């Protein structure tokens, strides 16, 4: 971009800081960026981190563009400084619940990361079920940045739901899937788009004897994952895979609002 004259005659500079997926570090990084007089904040990863910096963004009137989260807290009420490019978690939960019910599920449970991210998808799932005069059959949770899934798994094993909406990053969810299958849990399992499809499928390995599915119903073997990328708005696809989660969580700074990103689909097992 810079070699072609930049954006509106201005060259771009990329600055990154690692927050480790921790809200307090994210706030400190954001304050540093603002002290350094950046034009915009871009690519923040996660609901708890994005929620943590929302008051700063509003107070300092700095654009926050393309946060990797579908949390409703960044959508309602509307915040002029926030530019969302992904479907909301309410939308994704609605799609997952509709898929489960179409496959014959009568009971749906939620296994979730116990923070703002997990609560956002939990809320979306509750709304989707309430529309159908249903309630969440069971809840199980784990702490962010851990693999402590056994207590949450026990809740799922006790309830034996027809389907489970999983909420978290790929490592704990892969551990949950492996142990759930080993323990004999036969529930349909699905998760929202934040997870990182390729990493999850790879980490699950042979334990995921079911299939990765597109939301449109087409499926392929687990070793051949499918990513369905519906457009968020009228825009051209981006060639680079900018919206896939990164192993090292980073903030990206950029100097243009003219960016369109297509989100990956939810994944079902």
PDB file of C-alpha atoms in Angstrom:
ATOM      1  CA  UNK A   1       0.000   0.000   0.000  1.00  0.00           C
ATOM      2  CA  UNK A   2       2.729   2.454   0.914  1.00  0.00           C
ATOM      3  CA  UNK A   3       4.602   1.695  -2.312  1.00  0.00           C
ATOM      4  CA  UNK A   4       1.495   2.769  -4.202  1.00  0.00           C
ATOM      5  CA  UNK A   5       1.184   6.052  -2.384  1.00  0.00           C
ATOM      6  CA  UNK A   6      -0.514   4.999   0.822  1.00  0.00           C
ATOM      7  CA  UNK A   7      -4.100   5.973   1.700  1.00  0.00           C
ATOM      8  CA  UNK A   8      -5.144   9.443   0.564  1.00  0.00           C
ATOM      9  CA  UNK A   9      -1.462  10.285   0.257  1.00  0.00           C
ATOM     10  CA  UNK A  10      -0.608   9.098   3.765  1.00  0.00           C
ATOM     11  CA  UNK A  11       1.673   6.124   4.352  1.00  0.00           C
ATOM     12  CA  UNK A  12       0.712   3.440   6.851  1.00  0.00           C
ATOM     13  CA  UNK A  13       2.672   2.409   9.919  1.00  0.00           C
ATOM     14  CA  UNK A  14       1.887  -0.835  11.729  1.00  0.00           C
ATOM     15  CA  UNK A  15       2.508  -1.023  15.473  1.00  0.00           C
ATOM     16  CA  UNK A  16       1.819  -4.089  17.592  1.00  0.00           C
ATOM     17  CA  UNK A  17       1.658  -4.917  21.298  1.00  0.00           C
ATOM     18  CA  UNK A  18       0.802  -8.248  22.907  1.00  0.00           C
ATOM     19  CA  UNK A  19      -1.950  -8.288  25.556  1.00  0.00           C
ATOM     20  CA  UNK A  20      -1.846 -12.044  26.201  1.00  0.00           C
ATOM     21  CA  UNK A  21      -5.668 -12.022  25.997  1.00  0.00           C
ATOM     22  CA  UNK A  22      -5.787 -10.212  29.347  1.00  0.00           C
ATOM     23  CA  UNK A  23      -7.997  -7.100  29.776  1.00  0.00           C
ATOM     24  CA  UNK A  24      -5.670  -5.119  32.042  1.00  0.00           C
ATOM     25  CA  UNK A  25      -2.716  -5.529  29.673  1.00  0.00           C
ATOM     26  CA  UNK A  26      -5.005  -4.566  26.819  1.00  0.00           C
ATOM     27  CA  UNK A  27      -5.972  -1.334  28.591  1.00  0.00           C
ATOM     28  CA  UNK A  28      -2.308  -0.487  29.252  1.00  0.00           C
ATOM     29  CA  UNK A  29      -1.406  -1.141  25.612  1.00  0.00           C
ATOM     30  CA  UNK A  30      -4.292   1.008  24.418  1.00  0.00           C
ATOM     31  CA  UNK A  31      -3.285   3.896  26.638  1.00  0.00           C
ATOM     32  CA  UNK A  32       0.251   3.677  25.224  1.00  0.00           C
ATOM     33  CA  UNK A  33      -1.049   3.705  21.649  1.00  0.00           C
ATOM     34  CA  UNK A  34      -3.128   6.790  22.386  1.00  0.00           C
ATOM     35  CA  UNK A  35      -0.191   8.552  24.046  1.00  0.00           C
ATOM     36  CA  UNK A  36       1.720   7.815  20.847  1.00  0.00           C
ATOM     37  CA  UNK A  37      -1.056   9.597  18.931  1.00  0.00           C
ATOM     38  CA  UNK A  38      -2.196   6.743  16.671  1.00  0.00           C
ATOM     39  CA  UNK A  39      -4.955   7.366  14.165  1.00  0.00           C
ATOM     40  CA  UNK A  40      -6.973   4.213  14.870  1.00  0.00           C
ATOM     41  CA  UNK A  41      -6.980   0.931  16.786  1.00  0.00           C
ATOM     42  CA  UNK A  42      -7.486  -2.200  14.712  1.00  0.00           C
ATOM     43  CA  UNK A  43      -7.772  -5.964  15.080  1.00  0.00           C
ATOM     44  CA  UNK A  44      -8.230  -6.232  18.848  1.00  0.00           C
ATOM     45  CA  UNK A  45      -8.768  -9.907  19.679  1.00  0.00           C
ATOM     46  CA  UNK A  46     -11.455 -10.960  22.131  1.00  0.00           C
ATOM     47  CA  UNK A  47     -14.539  -9.768  23.985  1.00  0.00           C
ATOM     48  CA  UNK A  48     -13.022  -9.192  27.451  1.00  0.00           C
ATOM     49  CA  UNK A  49     -10.170  -7.168  25.981  1.00  0.00           C
ATOM     50  CA  UNK A  50     -12.411  -5.106  23.685  1.00  0.00           C
ATOM     51  CA  UNK A  51     -14.876  -4.448  26.507  1.00  0.00           C
ATOM     52  CA  UNK A  52     -12.015  -3.277  28.720  1.00  0.00           C
ATOM     53  CA  UNK A  53     -10.921  -0.568  26.283  1.00  0.00           C
ATOM     54  CA  UNK A  54     -14.388   0.589  25.221  1.00  0.00           C
ATOM     55  CA  UNK A  55     -14.547   3.411  27.835  1.00  0.00           C
ATOM     56  CA  UNK A  56     -11.096   4.614  26.731  1.00  0.00           C
ATOM     57  CA  UNK A  57     -12.089   4.572  23.067  1.00  0.00           C
ATOM     58  CA  UNK A  58     -15.207   6.631  23.788  1.00  0.00           C
ATOM     59  CA  UNK A  59     -13.471   9.120  26.073  1.00  0.00           C
ATOM     60  CA  UNK A  60     -10.511   9.698  23.748  1.00  0.00           C
ATOM     61  CA  UNK A  61     -12.615   9.543  20.558  1.00  0.00           C
ATOM     62  CA  UNK A  62     -10.303   7.054  18.809  1.00  0.00           C
ATOM     63  CA  UNK A  63     -11.737   4.654  16.189  1.00  0.00           C
ATOM     64  CA  UNK A  64     -11.757   0.961  17.119  1.00  0.00           C
ATOM     65  CA  UNK A  65     -12.057  -0.970  13.870  1.00  0.00           C
ATOM     66  CA  UNK A  66     -12.593  -4.663  13.178  1.00  0.00           C
ATOM     67  CA  UNK A  67     -12.395  -6.074  16.698  1.00  0.00           C
ATOM     68  CA  UNK A  68     -12.320  -9.872  16.577  1.00  0.00           C
ATOM     69  CA  UNK A  69     -15.512 -10.322  18.609  1.00  0.00           C
ATOM     70  CA  UNK A  70     -19.233 -10.533  18.047  1.00  0.00           C
ATOM     71  CA  UNK A  71     -20.170  -9.170  21.468  1.00  0.00           C
ATOM     72  CA  UNK A  72     -23.365  -7.137  21.637  1.00  0.00           C
ATOM     73  CA  UNK A  73     -21.639  -4.731  24.037  1.00  0.00           C
ATOM     74  CA  UNK A  74     -19.821  -3.279  21.000  1.00  0.00           C
ATOM     75  CA  UNK A  75     -23.085  -3.004  19.068  1.00  0.00           C
ATOM     76  CA  UNK A  76     -25.798  -1.925  21.496  1.00  0.00           C
ATOM     77  CA  UNK A  77     -25.967   0.878  22.302  1.00  0.00           C
ATOM     78  CA  UNK A  78     -24.284   2.149  19.157  1.00  0.00           C
ATOM     79  CA  UNK A  79     -20.847   3.618  19.846  1.00  0.00           C
ATOM     80  CA  UNK A  80     -19.788   6.006  17.033  1.00  0.00           C
ATOM     81  CA  UNK A  81     -16.095   5.171  17.494  1.00  0.00           C
ATOM     82  CA  UNK A  82     -16.626   1.405  17.023  1.00  0.00           C
ATOM     83  CA  UNK A  83     -16.662  -0.071  13.512  1.00  0.00           C
ATOM     84  CA  UNK A  84     -17.849  -3.698  13.561  1.00  0.00           C
ATOM     85  CA  UNK A  85     -17.193  -5.957  10.567  1.00  0.00           C
ATOM     86  CA  UNK A  86     -18.317  -9.311  11.981  1.00  0.00           C
ATOM     87  CA  UNK A  87     -21.659 -10.940  12.678  1.00  0.00           C
ATOM     88  CA  UNK A  88     -22.775 -10.629  16.298  1.00  0.00           C
ATOM     89  CA  UNK A  89     -22.676 -13.558  18.703  1.00  0.00           C
ATOM     90  CA  UNK A  90     -26.463 -13.277  18.957  1.00  0.00           C
ATOM     91  CA  UNK A  91     -26.606 -13.946  15.209  1.00  0.00           C
ATOM     92  CA  UNK A  92     -24.176 -16.852  15.454  1.00  0.00           C
ATOM     93  CA  UNK A  93     -25.992 -18.402  18.425  1.00  0.00           C
ATOM     94  CA  UNK A  94     -29.279 -18.136  16.561  1.00  0.00           C
ATOM     95  CA  UNK A  95     -27.729 -19.962  13.597  1.00  0.00           C
ATOM     96  CA  UNK A  96     -26.306 -22.723  15.793  1.00  0.00           C
ATOM     97  CA  UNK A  97     -29.559 -23.272  17.690  1.00  0.00           C
ATOM     98  CA  UNK A  98     -31.519 -23.375  14.431  1.00  0.00           C
ATOM     99  CA  UNK A  99     -29.025 -25.938  13.090  1.00  0.00           C
ATOM    100  CA  UNK A 100     -29.288 -28.124  16.190  1.00  0.00           C
ATOM    101  CA  UNK A 101     -33.079 -28.106  16.170  1.00  0.00           C
ATOM    102  CA  UNK A 102     -33.162 -28.882  12.464  1.00  0.00           C
ATOM    103  CA  UNK A 103     -31.006 -31.925  13.291  1.00  0.00           C
ATOM    104  CA  UNK A 104     -33.531 -33.073  15.893  1.00  0.00           C
ATOM    105  CA  UNK A 105     -32.050 -31.678  19.128  1.00  0.00           C
ATOM    106  CA  UNK A 106     -34.530 -31.241  21.993  1.00  0.00           C
ATOM    107  CA  UNK A 107     -32.056 -30.066  24.643  1.00  0.00           C
ATOM    108  CA  UNK A 108     -29.148 -27.630  24.267  1.00  0.00           C
ATOM    109  CA  UNK A 109     -26.390 -26.944  26.826  1.00  0.00           C
ATOM    110  CA  UNK A 110     -23.573 -24.382  26.860  1.00  0.00           C
ATOM    111  CA  UNK A 111     -19.918 -24.996  27.755  1.00  0.00           C
ATOM    112  CA  UNK A 112     -18.279 -21.590  27.950  1.00  0.00           C
ATOM    113  CA  UNK A 113     -15.243 -19.522  28.885  1.00  0.00           C
ATOM    114  CA  UNK A 114     -16.195 -17.720  32.096  1.00  0.00           C
ATOM    115  CA  UNK A 115     -15.693 -14.101  31.034  1.00  0.00           C
ATOM    116  CA  UNK A 116     -17.303 -11.489  28.794  1.00  0.00           C
ATOM    117  CA  UNK A 117     -16.836 -13.648  25.698  1.00  0.00           C
ATOM    118  CA  UNK A 118     -18.510 -16.693  27.180  1.00  0.00           C
ATOM    119  CA  UNK A 119     -21.279 -14.632  28.734  1.00  0.00           C
ATOM    120  CA  UNK A 120     -21.987 -12.960  25.380  1.00  0.00           C
ATOM    121  CA  UNK A 121     -22.531 -16.267  23.582  1.00  0.00           C
ATOM    122  CA  UNK A 122     -24.387 -17.695  26.579  1.00  0.00           C
ATOM    123  CA  UNK A 123     -26.780 -14.753  26.398  1.00  0.00           C
ATOM    124  CA  UNK A 124     -27.230 -15.173  22.645  1.00  0.00           C
ATOM    125  CA  UNK A 125     -27.983 -18.866  23.086  1.00  0.00           C
ATOM    126  CA  UNK A 126     -30.543 -18.119  25.801  1.00  0.00           C
ATOM    127  CA  UNK A 127     -32.267 -15.642  23.482  1.00  0.00           C
ATOM    128  CA  UNK A 128     -32.321 -18.110  20.590  1.00  0.00           C
ATOM    129  CA  UNK A 129     -33.794 -20.842  22.781  1.00  0.00           C
ATOM    130  CA  UNK A 130     -36.338 -18.530  24.406  1.00  0.00           C
ATOM    131  CA  UNK A 131     -37.700 -17.678  20.945  1.00  0.00           C
ATOM    132  CA  UNK A 132     -38.522 -21.385  20.681  1.00  0.00           C
ATOM    133  CA  UNK A 133     -39.949 -21.684  24.206  1.00  0.00           C
ATOM    134  CA  UNK A 134     -36.840 -23.572  25.330  1.00  0.00           C
ATOM    135  CA  UNK A 135     -34.206 -23.019  28.017  1.00  0.00           C
ATOM    136  CA  UNK A 136     -30.554 -23.988  28.388  1.00  0.00           C
ATOM    137  CA  UNK A 137     -30.427 -27.588  29.625  1.00  0.00           C
ATOM    138  CA  UNK A 138     -27.087 -27.251  31.466  1.00  0.00           C
ATOM    139  CA  UNK A 139     -24.148 -24.891  31.842  1.00  0.00           C
ATOM    140  CA  UNK A 140     -20.472 -25.651  32.354  1.00  0.00           C
ATOM    141  CA  UNK A 141     -17.585 -23.204  32.372  1.00  0.00           C
ATOM    142  CA  UNK A 142     -13.784 -22.862  32.536  1.00  0.00           C
ATOM    143  CA  UNK A 143     -11.365 -20.019  33.182  1.00  0.00           C
ATOM    144  CA  UNK A 144      -9.816 -18.025  30.339  1.00  0.00           C
ATOM    145  CA  UNK A 145      -6.247 -18.994  29.342  1.00  0.00           C
ATOM    146  CA  UNK A 146      -6.524 -22.409  31.016  1.00  0.00           C
ATOM    147  CA  UNK A 147      -7.319 -26.010  30.032  1.00  0.00           C
ATOM    148  CA  UNK A 148      -9.348 -26.584  33.217  1.00  0.00           C
ATOM    149  CA  UNK A 149     -12.336 -28.131  31.459  1.00  0.00           C
ATOM    150  CA  UNK A 150     -13.113 -31.115  33.731  1.00  0.00           C
ATOM    151  CA  UNK A 151     -15.755 -29.424  35.926  1.00  0.00           C
ATOM    152  CA  UNK A 152     -17.595 -28.062  32.915  1.00  0.00           C
ATOM    153  CA  UNK A 153     -17.337 -31.410  31.165  1.00  0.00           C
ATOM    154  CA  UNK A 154     -18.843 -33.132  34.223  1.00  0.00           C
ATOM    155  CA  UNK A 155     -21.882 -30.874  33.955  1.00  0.00           C
ATOM    156  CA  UNK A 156     -22.337 -31.897  30.319  1.00  0.00           C
ATOM    157  CA  UNK A 157     -21.920 -35.594  31.126  1.00  0.00           C
ATOM    158  CA  UNK A 158     -24.535 -35.334  33.883  1.00  0.00           C
ATOM    159  CA  UNK A 159     -27.054 -33.534  31.659  1.00  0.00           C
ATOM    160  CA  UNK A 160     -26.443 -35.550  28.460  1.00  0.00           C
ATOM    161  CA  UNK A 161     -27.905 -32.821  26.224  1.00  0.00           C
ATOM    162  CA  UNK A 162     -28.650 -33.423  22.576  1.00  0.00           C
ATOM    163  CA  UNK A 163     -26.353 -30.541  21.658  1.00  0.00           C
ATOM    164  CA  UNK A 164     -23.678 -28.346  23.234  1.00  0.00           C
ATOM    165  CA  UNK A 165     -22.689 -24.818  22.205  1.00  0.00           C
ATOM    166  CA  UNK A 166     -19.001 -24.448  23.093  1.00  0.00           C
ATOM    167  CA  UNK A 167     -17.434 -21.043  23.686  1.00  0.00           C
ATOM    168  CA  UNK A 168     -13.694 -20.475  23.979  1.00  0.00           C
ATOM    169  CA  UNK A 169     -10.370 -20.519  22.201  1.00  0.00           C
ATOM    170  CA  UNK A 170      -9.298 -23.597  20.280  1.00  0.00           C
ATOM    171  CA  UNK A 171      -7.019 -25.276  22.872  1.00  0.00           C
ATOM    172  CA  UNK A 172      -9.541 -25.742  25.723  1.00  0.00           C
ATOM    173  CA  UNK A 173     -12.329 -26.574  23.289  1.00  0.00           C
ATOM    174  CA  UNK A 174     -10.177 -29.213  21.600  1.00  0.00           C
ATOM    175  CA  UNK A 175      -9.406 -30.679  25.035  1.00  0.00           C
ATOM    176  CA  UNK A 176     -13.120 -30.673  25.839  1.00  0.00           C
ATOM    177  CA  UNK A 177     -14.023 -32.427  22.572  1.00  0.00           C
ATOM    178  CA  UNK A 178     -11.364 -35.109  23.049  1.00  0.00           C
ATOM    179  CA  UNK A 179     -12.342 -35.831  26.652  1.00  0.00           C
ATOM    180  CA  UNK A 180     -16.070 -35.633  25.914  1.00  0.00           C
ATOM    181  CA  UNK A 181     -15.779 -38.242  23.171  1.00  0.00           C
ATOM    182  CA  UNK A 182     -13.564 -40.447  25.334  1.00  0.00           C
ATOM    183  CA  UNK A 183     -16.156 -40.230  28.137  1.00  0.00           C
ATOM    184  CA  UNK A 184     -18.910 -41.250  25.743  1.00  0.00           C
ATOM    185  CA  UNK A 185     -20.749 -37.938  25.342  1.00  0.00           C
ATOM    186  CA  UNK A 186     -22.821 -38.260  22.164  1.00  0.00           C
ATOM    187  CA  UNK A 187     -24.060 -34.661  21.979  1.00  0.00           C
ATOM    188  CA  UNK A 188     -23.738 -32.605  18.828  1.00  0.00           C
ATOM    189  CA  UNK A 189     -20.947 -30.072  19.478  1.00  0.00           C
ATOM    190  CA  UNK A 190     -20.572 -26.660  17.868  1.00  0.00           C
ATOM    191  CA  UNK A 191     -18.780 -23.385  18.471  1.00  0.00           C
ATOM    192  CA  UNK A 192     -18.761 -19.807  17.238  1.00  0.00           C
ATOM    193  CA  UNK A 193     -16.368 -18.279  14.733  1.00  0.00           C
ATOM    194  CA  UNK A 194     -13.813 -16.846  17.184  1.00  0.00           C
ATOM    195  CA  UNK A 195     -12.302 -20.272  17.808  1.00  0.00           C
ATOM    196  CA  UNK A 196      -9.983 -20.554  14.785  1.00  0.00           C
ATOM    197  CA  UNK A 197     -11.261 -23.390  12.611  1.00  0.00           C
ATOM    198  CA  UNK A 198      -7.996 -24.867  11.330  1.00  0.00           C
ATOM    199  CA  UNK A 199      -6.324 -24.897  14.753  1.00  0.00           C
ATOM    200  CA  UNK A 200      -9.342 -26.508  16.387  1.00  0.00           C
ATOM    201  CA  UNK A 201      -9.707 -29.215  13.750  1.00  0.00           C
ATOM    202  CA  UNK A 202      -5.983 -29.974  13.890  1.00  0.00           C
ATOM    203  CA  UNK A 203      -5.881 -30.080  17.692  1.00  0.00           C
ATOM    204  CA  UNK A 204      -8.956 -32.289  18.003  1.00  0.00           C
ATOM    205  CA  UNK A 205      -7.447 -34.916  15.709  1.00  0.00           C
ATOM    206  CA  UNK A 206      -9.016 -38.354  15.477  1.00  0.00           C
ATOM    207  CA  UNK A 207     -11.243 -37.773  18.513  1.00  0.00           C
ATOM    208  CA  UNK A 208     -13.566 -35.660  16.400  1.00  0.00           C
ATOM    209  CA  UNK A 209     -15.212 -38.513  14.561  1.00  0.00           C
ATOM    210  CA  UNK A 210     -17.960 -36.275  13.240  1.00  0.00           C
ATOM    211  CA  UNK A 211     -17.634 -33.746  10.487  1.00  0.00           C
ATOM    212  CA  UNK A 212     -16.856 -30.054  10.203  1.00  0.00           C
ATOM    213  CA  UNK A 213     -19.934 -28.442   8.670  1.00  0.00           C
ATOM    214  CA  UNK A 214     -20.759 -25.270   6.863  1.00  0.00           C
ATOM    215  CA  UNK A 215     -23.816 -23.389   7.956  1.00  0.00           C
ATOM    216  CA  UNK A 216     -25.363 -24.100   4.561  1.00  0.00           C
ATOM    217  CA  UNK A 217     -25.363 -27.813   5.398  1.00  0.00           C
ATOM    218  CA  UNK A 218     -22.513 -28.997   3.166  1.00  0.00           C
ATOM    219  CA  UNK A 219     -20.002 -31.121   5.029  1.00  0.00           C
ATOM    220  CA  UNK A 220     -16.604 -32.669   4.505  1.00  0.00           C
ATOM    221  CA  UNK A 221     -14.365 -35.021   6.503  1.00  0.00           C
ATOM    222  CA  UNK A 222     -12.851 -33.573   9.661  1.00  0.00           C
ATOM    223  CA  UNK A 223      -9.393 -33.489   8.094  1.00  0.00           C
ATOM    224  CA  UNK A 224     -10.723 -31.292   5.278  1.00  0.00           C
ATOM    225  CA  UNK A 225     -12.225 -28.318   7.139  1.00  0.00           C
ATOM    226  CA  UNK A 226     -14.637 -25.973   5.445  1.00  0.00           C
ATOM    227  CA  UNK A 227     -14.824 -22.256   6.156  1.00  0.00           C
ATOM    228  CA  UNK A 228     -18.000 -20.493   5.079  1.00  0.00           C
ATOM    229  CA  UNK A 229     -17.457 -16.754   4.725  1.00  0.00           C
ATOM    230  CA  UNK A 230     -20.717 -14.819   4.324  1.00  0.00           C
ATOM    231  CA  UNK A 231     -20.179 -11.139   3.641  1.00  0.00           C
ATOM    232  CA  UNK A 232     -20.921  -8.713   6.438  1.00  0.00           C
ATOM    233  CA  UNK A 233     -21.720  -5.915   4.016  1.00  0.00           C
ATOM    234  CA  UNK A 234     -21.374  -4.847   0.395  1.00  0.00           C
ATOM    235  CA  UNK A 235     -17.639  -5.087   0.051  1.00  0.00           C
ATOM    236  CA  UNK A 236     -14.940  -6.909  -1.860  1.00  0.00           C
ATOM    237  CA  UNK A 237     -13.219  -9.923  -0.247  1.00  0.00           C
ATOM    238  CA  UNK A 238      -9.807  -9.356   1.300  1.00  0.00           C
ATOM    239  CA  UNK A 239      -7.132 -11.646  -0.133  1.00  0.00           C
ATOM    240  CA  UNK A 240      -5.148 -11.913   3.089  1.00  0.00           C
ATOM    241  CA  UNK A 241      -6.629 -14.018   5.910  1.00  0.00           C
ATOM    242  CA  UNK A 242      -6.711 -11.031   8.244  1.00  0.00           C
ATOM    243  CA  UNK A 243      -9.592 -12.149  10.429  1.00  0.00           C
ATOM    244  CA  UNK A 244      -8.278 -15.519  11.575  1.00  0.00           C
ATOM    245  CA  UNK A 245      -7.160 -15.636  15.236  1.00  0.00           C
ATOM    246  CA  UNK A 246      -3.415 -15.395  15.764  1.00  0.00           C
ATOM    247  CA  UNK A 247      -1.467 -17.549  18.204  1.00  0.00           C
ATOM    248  CA  UNK A 248       0.121 -14.386  19.600  1.00  0.00           C
ATOM    249  CA  UNK A 249      -2.711 -11.987  20.395  1.00  0.00           C
ATOM    250  CA  UNK A 250      -1.758  -8.557  19.105  1.00  0.00           C
ATOM    251  CA  UNK A 251      -3.205  -5.122  18.553  1.00  0.00           C
ATOM    252  CA  UNK A 252      -2.798  -3.739  15.060  1.00  0.00           C
ATOM    253  CA  UNK A 253      -2.698  -0.024  14.273  1.00  0.00           C
ATOM    254  CA  UNK A 254      -3.630   1.292  10.866  1.00  0.00           C
ATOM    255  CA  UNK A 255      -4.523   4.551   9.172  1.00  0.00           C
ATOM    256  CA  UNK A 256      -7.524   3.778   6.984  1.00  0.00           C
ATOM    257  CA  UNK A 257     -11.177   2.945   7.623  1.00  0.00           C
ATOM    258  CA  UNK A 258     -11.663   1.435   4.162  1.00  0.00           C
ATOM    259  CA  UNK A 259     -11.226  -2.202   5.109  1.00  0.00           C
ATOM    260  CA  UNK A 260     -13.634  -5.103   4.680  1.00  0.00           C
ATOM    261  CA  UNK A 261     -13.167  -8.473   6.357  1.00  0.00           C
ATOM    262  CA  UNK A 262     -15.173 -11.638   5.841  1.00  0.00           C
ATOM    263  CA  UNK A 263     -15.731 -13.719   9.016  1.00  0.00           C
ATOM    264  CA  UNK A 264     -15.309 -17.493   9.196  1.00  0.00           C
ATOM    265  CA  UNK A 265     -18.286 -19.682   9.954  1.00  0.00           C
ATOM    266  CA  UNK A 266     -19.166 -21.498  13.109  1.00  0.00           C
ATOM    267  CA  UNK A 267     -17.909 -25.070  13.278  1.00  0.00           C
ATOM    268  CA  UNK A 268     -19.958 -28.122  14.233  1.00  0.00           C
ATOM    269  CA  UNK A 269     -18.866 -31.647  15.192  1.00  0.00           C
TER     270      UNK A 269
END
